[in-house]
PDB file of C-alpha atoms in Angstrom:
ATOM      1  CA  MET M   1       2.427  17.360 -59.241  1.00 49.00           C
ATOM      2  CA  SER M   2       0.333  18.706 -56.455  1.00 47.00           C
ATOM      3  CA  ALA M   3      -3.288  18.282 -55.662  1.00 50.00           C
ATOM      4  CA  THR M   4      -5.174  20.848 -53.671  1.00 50.00           C
ATOM      5  CA  THR M   5      -7.600  19.561 -51.035  1.00 52.00           C
ATOM      6  CA  GLY M   6      -9.075  22.140 -48.744  1.00 51.00           C
ATOM      7  CA  PRO M   7      -6.898  24.889 -47.292  1.00 53.00           C
ATOM      8  CA  ALA M   8      -3.620  22.903 -47.352  1.00 54.00           C
ATOM      9  CA  ALA M   9      -1.796  21.750 -50.456  1.00 54.00           C
ATOM     10  CA  VAL M  10      -0.725  18.112 -50.471  1.00 51.00           C
ATOM     11  CA  THR M  11       1.932  16.846 -52.801  1.00 54.00           C
ATOM     12  CA  VAL M  12       2.186  13.308 -53.992  1.00 54.00           C
ATOM     13  CA  GLY M  13       5.233  12.490 -51.795  1.00 53.00           C
ATOM     14  CA  ASP M  14       3.734  13.817 -48.530  1.00 53.00           C
ATOM     15  CA  THR M  15       2.739  11.158 -45.996  1.00 56.00           C
ATOM     16  CA  ALA M  16       1.992  13.250 -42.908  1.00 52.00           C
ATOM     17  CA  PRO M  17      -1.214  15.256 -42.775  1.00 54.00           C
ATOM     18  CA  ALA M  18      -0.968  19.002 -42.491  1.00 54.00           C
ATOM     19  CA  THR M  19      -1.348  20.336 -38.961  1.00 54.00           C
ATOM     20  CA  ALA M  20      -4.342  22.475 -38.220  1.00 52.00           C
ATOM     21  CA  VAL M  21      -3.887  25.924 -36.719  1.00 52.00           C
ATOM     22  CA  ARG M  22      -6.638  27.242 -34.469  1.00 53.00           C
ATOM     23  CA  ASP M  23      -7.444  30.861 -35.107  1.00 53.00           C
ATOM     24  CA  ASP M  24      -9.718  31.276 -32.055  1.00 55.00           C
ATOM     25  CA  VAL M  25      -6.878  30.783 -29.517  1.00 51.00           C
ATOM     26  CA  PRO M  26      -4.615  33.811 -29.237  1.00 53.00           C
ATOM     27  CA  ALA M  27      -0.897  33.126 -29.400  1.00 53.00           C
ATOM     28  CA  ARG M  28       0.929  33.556 -26.075  1.00 58.00           C
ATOM     29  CA  GLU M  29       4.183  35.292 -25.628  1.00 56.00           C
ATOM     30  CA  PRO M  30       7.083  33.053 -24.686  1.00 52.00           C
ATOM     31  CA  ALA M  31       7.389  32.648 -20.915  1.00 55.00           C
ATOM     32  CA  THR M  32      10.304  34.098 -19.035  1.00 66.00           C
ATOM     33  CA  ARG M  33      12.974  31.723 -17.774  1.00 65.00           C
ATOM     34  CA  GLY M  34      11.596  31.958 -14.243  1.00 66.00           C
ATOM     35  CA  GLU M  35       8.048  31.121 -15.353  1.00 69.00           C
ATOM     36  CA  ALA M  36       9.280  28.245 -17.497  1.00 66.00           C
ATOM     37  CA  ARG M  37      11.270  26.888 -14.554  1.00 66.00           C
ATOM     38  CA  LEU M  38       8.243  27.133 -12.236  1.00 63.00           C
ATOM     39  CA  ARG M  39       6.024  25.366 -14.774  1.00 65.00           C
ATOM     40  CA  ALA M  40       8.569  22.584 -15.189  1.00 63.00           C
ATOM     41  CA  TYR M  41       8.833  22.246 -11.404  1.00 61.00           C
ATOM     42  CA  ALA M  42       5.028  22.114 -11.115  1.00 60.00           C
ATOM     43  CA  ARG M  43       4.903  19.373 -13.768  1.00 61.00           C
ATOM     44  CA  VAL M  44       7.531  17.350 -11.907  1.00 59.00           C
ATOM     45  CA  ARG M  45       5.673  17.759  -8.602  1.00 59.00           C
ATOM     46  CA  LEU M  46       2.393  16.802 -10.249  1.00 56.00           C
ATOM     47  CA  THR M  47       3.996  13.716 -11.774  1.00 63.00           C
ATOM     48  CA  GLY M  48       5.486  12.726  -8.402  1.00 60.00           C
ATOM     49  CA  ALA M  49       2.179  13.297  -6.622  1.00 62.00           C
ATOM     50  CA  SER M  50       0.295  11.235  -9.194  1.00 70.00           C
ATOM     51  CA  ALA M  51       2.806   8.383  -8.793  1.00 70.00           C
ATOM     52  CA  VAL M  52       2.277   8.445  -5.027  1.00 71.00           C
ATOM     53  CA  ALA M  53      -1.498   8.537  -5.524  1.00 73.00           C
ATOM     54  CA  LYS M  54      -1.353   5.585  -7.941  1.00 73.00           C
ATOM     55  CA  ARG M  55       0.769   3.599  -5.478  1.00 71.00           C
ATOM     56  CA  GLY M  56      -1.634   4.444  -2.641  1.00 73.00           C
ATOM     57  CA  TRP M  57      -4.598   3.347  -4.738  1.00 71.00           C
ATOM     58  CA  ALA M  58      -2.879   0.060  -5.652  1.00 71.00           C
ATOM     59  CA  VAL M  59      -2.283  -0.655  -1.955  1.00 69.00           C
ATOM     60  CA  ALA M  60      -5.832   0.384  -0.993  1.00 70.00           C
ATOM     61  CA  VAL M  61      -7.534  -1.946  -3.484  1.00 70.00           C
ATOM     62  CA  GLY M  62      -5.189  -4.854  -2.792  1.00 67.00           C
ATOM     63  CA  ASP M  63      -3.199  -4.943  -6.037  1.00 67.00           C
ATOM     64  CA  VAL M  64       0.026  -4.660  -4.025  1.00 67.00           C
ATOM     65  CA  PRO M  65       0.537  -7.032  -1.078  1.00 69.00           C
ATOM     66  CA  SER M  66       0.559  -5.065   2.168  1.00 67.00           C
ATOM     67  CA  VAL M  67      -0.663  -5.127   5.745  1.00 71.00           C
ATOM     68  CA  TRP M  68      -3.832  -3.517   4.393  1.00 68.00           C
ATOM     69  CA  SER M  69      -4.703  -6.372   2.013  1.00 69.00           C
ATOM     70  CA  GLU M  70      -3.003  -9.451   3.468  1.00 74.00           C
ATOM     71  CA  ALA M  71      -4.337 -11.461   6.396  1.00 82.00           C
ATOM     72  CA  PRO M  72      -1.849 -12.024   9.233  1.00 83.00           C
ATOM     73  CA  ALA M  73      -0.549 -15.489   9.957  1.00 85.00           C
ATOM     74  CA  SER M  74      -2.651 -17.515  12.349  1.00 86.00           C
ATOM     75  CA  PRO M  75      -1.144 -18.829  15.605  1.00 86.00           C
ATOM     76  CA  ALA M  76      -1.109 -22.326  14.095  1.00 89.00           C
ATOM     77  CA  GLU M  77       0.896 -20.998  11.133  1.00 89.00           C
ATOM     78  CA  LEU M  78       3.340 -19.383  13.552  1.00 87.00           C
ATOM     79  CA  VAL M  79       3.857 -22.735  15.300  1.00 87.00           C
ATOM     80  CA  ARG M  80       4.384 -24.497  11.952  1.00 87.00           C
ATOM     81  CA  TYR M  81       6.821 -21.771  10.874  1.00 86.00           C
ATOM     82  CA  ALA M  82       8.843 -22.145  14.065  1.00 84.00           C
ATOM     83  CA  ARG M  83       8.899 -25.935  13.683  1.00 83.00           C
ATOM     84  CA  ASP M  84       9.364 -26.394   9.910  1.00 82.00           C
ATOM     85  CA  GLY M  85      10.019 -22.935   8.427  1.00 80.00           C
ATOM     86  CA  ALA M  86      12.645 -22.299   5.790  1.00 81.00           C
ATOM     87  CA  TRP M  87      14.298 -19.659   7.966  1.00 80.00           C
ATOM     88  CA  CYS M  88      16.763 -22.285   9.228  1.00 79.00           C
ATOM     89  CA  ARG M  89      18.326 -25.248   7.414  1.00 78.00           C
ATOM     90  CA  ASP M  90      19.070 -27.385  10.437  1.00 74.00           C
ATOM     91  CA  THR M  91      15.976 -29.004  11.962  1.00 72.00           C
ATOM     92  CA  ARG M  92      17.645 -30.016  15.228  1.00 77.00           C
ATOM     93  CA  GLY M  93      20.324 -27.387  15.736  1.00 81.00           C
ATOM     94  CA  PHE M  94      20.783 -24.608  18.260  1.00 86.00           C
ATOM     95  CA  ILE M  95      19.353 -21.896  16.005  1.00 85.00           C
ATOM     96  CA  ARG M  96      16.139 -23.841  15.374  1.00 85.00           C
ATOM     97  CA  GLY M  97      15.770 -24.508  19.104  1.00 86.00           C
ATOM     98  CA  ALA M  98      16.328 -20.821  19.920  1.00 88.00           C
ATOM     99  CA  GLY M  99      13.708 -19.902  17.316  1.00 86.00           C
ATOM    100  CA  ARG M 100      11.225 -22.315  18.832  1.00 87.00           C
ATOM    101  CA  VAL M 101      11.842 -20.904  22.314  1.00 90.00           C
ATOM    102  CA  TYR M 102      11.395 -17.362  20.975  1.00 91.00           C
ATOM    103  CA  HIS M 103       8.135 -18.294  19.265  1.00 90.00           C
ATOM    104  CA  THR M 104       6.863 -20.098  22.358  1.00 90.00           C
ATOM    105  CA  VAL M 105       7.822 -17.380  24.857  1.00 94.00           C
ATOM    106  CA  VAL M 106       7.402 -14.162  22.848  1.00 94.00           C
ATOM    107  CA  ALA M 107       5.846 -14.339  19.396  1.00 91.00           C
ATOM    108  CA  ILE M 108       2.837 -16.590  19.936  1.00 91.00           C
ATOM    109  CA  PRO M 109       1.615 -15.110  23.275  1.00 93.00           C
ATOM    110  CA  VAL M 110       2.024 -11.519  22.049  1.00 94.00           C
ATOM    111  CA  CYS M 111       0.335 -12.284  18.731  1.00 92.00           C
ATOM    112  CA  LEU M 112      -2.557 -14.049  20.476  1.00 92.00           C
ATOM    113  CA  VAL M 113      -3.187 -11.043  22.734  1.00 94.00           C
ATOM    114  CA  LEU M 114      -3.010  -8.637  19.811  1.00 93.00           C
ATOM    115  CA  TYR M 115      -5.254 -10.839  17.640  1.00 92.00           C
ATOM    116  CA  VAL M 116      -7.891 -10.907  20.397  1.00 93.00           C
ATOM    117  CA  ILE M 117      -7.690  -7.115  20.761  1.00 95.00           C
ATOM    118  CA  ALA M 118      -8.006  -6.700  16.987  1.00 92.00           C
ATOM    119  CA  LEU M 119     -10.937  -9.117  16.909  1.00 92.00           C
ATOM    120  CA  ILE M 120     -12.735  -7.159  19.631  1.00 95.00           C
ATOM    121  CA  LEU M 121     -12.065  -3.769  18.038  1.00 95.00           C
ATOM    122  CA  GLN M 122     -13.226  -4.821  14.560  1.00 93.00           C
ATOM    123  CA  ARG M 123     -16.935  -4.694  15.474  1.00 94.00           C
ATOM    124  CA  PRO M 124     -18.736  -2.210  17.726  1.00 95.00           C
ATOM    125  CA  GLY M 125     -20.950  -4.970  19.148  1.00 95.00           C
ATOM    126  CA  ARG M 126     -17.936  -6.992  20.259  1.00 94.00           C
ATOM    127  CA  LEU M 127     -16.386  -3.910  21.839  1.00 95.00           C
ATOM    128  CA  THR M 128     -19.608  -3.132  23.700  1.00 96.00           C
ATOM    129  CA  ALA M 129     -19.868  -6.698  24.967  1.00 95.00           C
ATOM    130  CA  ALA M 130     -16.205  -6.715  26.042  1.00 95.00           C
ATOM    131  CA  LEU M 131     -16.593  -3.401  27.885  1.00 96.00           C
ATOM    132  CA  PHE M 132     -19.768  -4.622  29.607  1.00 96.00           C
ATOM    133  CA  LEU M 133     -18.053  -7.864  30.645  1.00 96.00           C
ATOM    134  CA  SER M 134     -15.054  -5.883  31.927  1.00 95.00           C
ATOM    135  CA  LEU M 135     -17.375  -3.684  33.969  1.00 96.00           C
ATOM    136  CA  ILE M 136     -19.066  -6.723  35.545  1.00 96.00           C
ATOM    137  CA  VAL M 137     -15.702  -8.322  36.384  1.00 95.00           C
ATOM    138  CA  TRP M 138     -14.452  -5.030  37.888  1.00 95.00           C
ATOM    139  CA  LEU M 139     -17.597  -4.651  40.039  1.00 94.00           C
ATOM    140  CA  VAL M 140     -17.452  -8.234  41.265  1.00 94.00           C
ATOM    141  CA  LEU M 141     -13.793  -8.119  42.199  1.00 88.00           C
TER     142      LEU M 141
END
């Protein structure tokens, strides 16, 4: 038993629709092995580039934690981390004391200087004021 609907014949047991063939698109000859290899390579490169672009976009909009989207720790958080952080089990041992000395001598002073520089450079008005103040101090001294 077969029923005819349109240009394709459909039998009772068929479940998949017939595929349409476009007559306005000319058929292409099969590509040579070299062309096929180049097309496959281009698809792989395009896929890799799109993955990099997607990752870059996720970082840019803050979907992925990064330096771009996360605020740095404040100096107070650095002090608390040196004092109570989970980086060391012993609260009174040599390693904790060495970590506190490192934070006091190196990490906190360097971070404070860099935070102030970042704060000044974030706004053109702050930079202008800092340069003007530096000029006055240089002329006075």
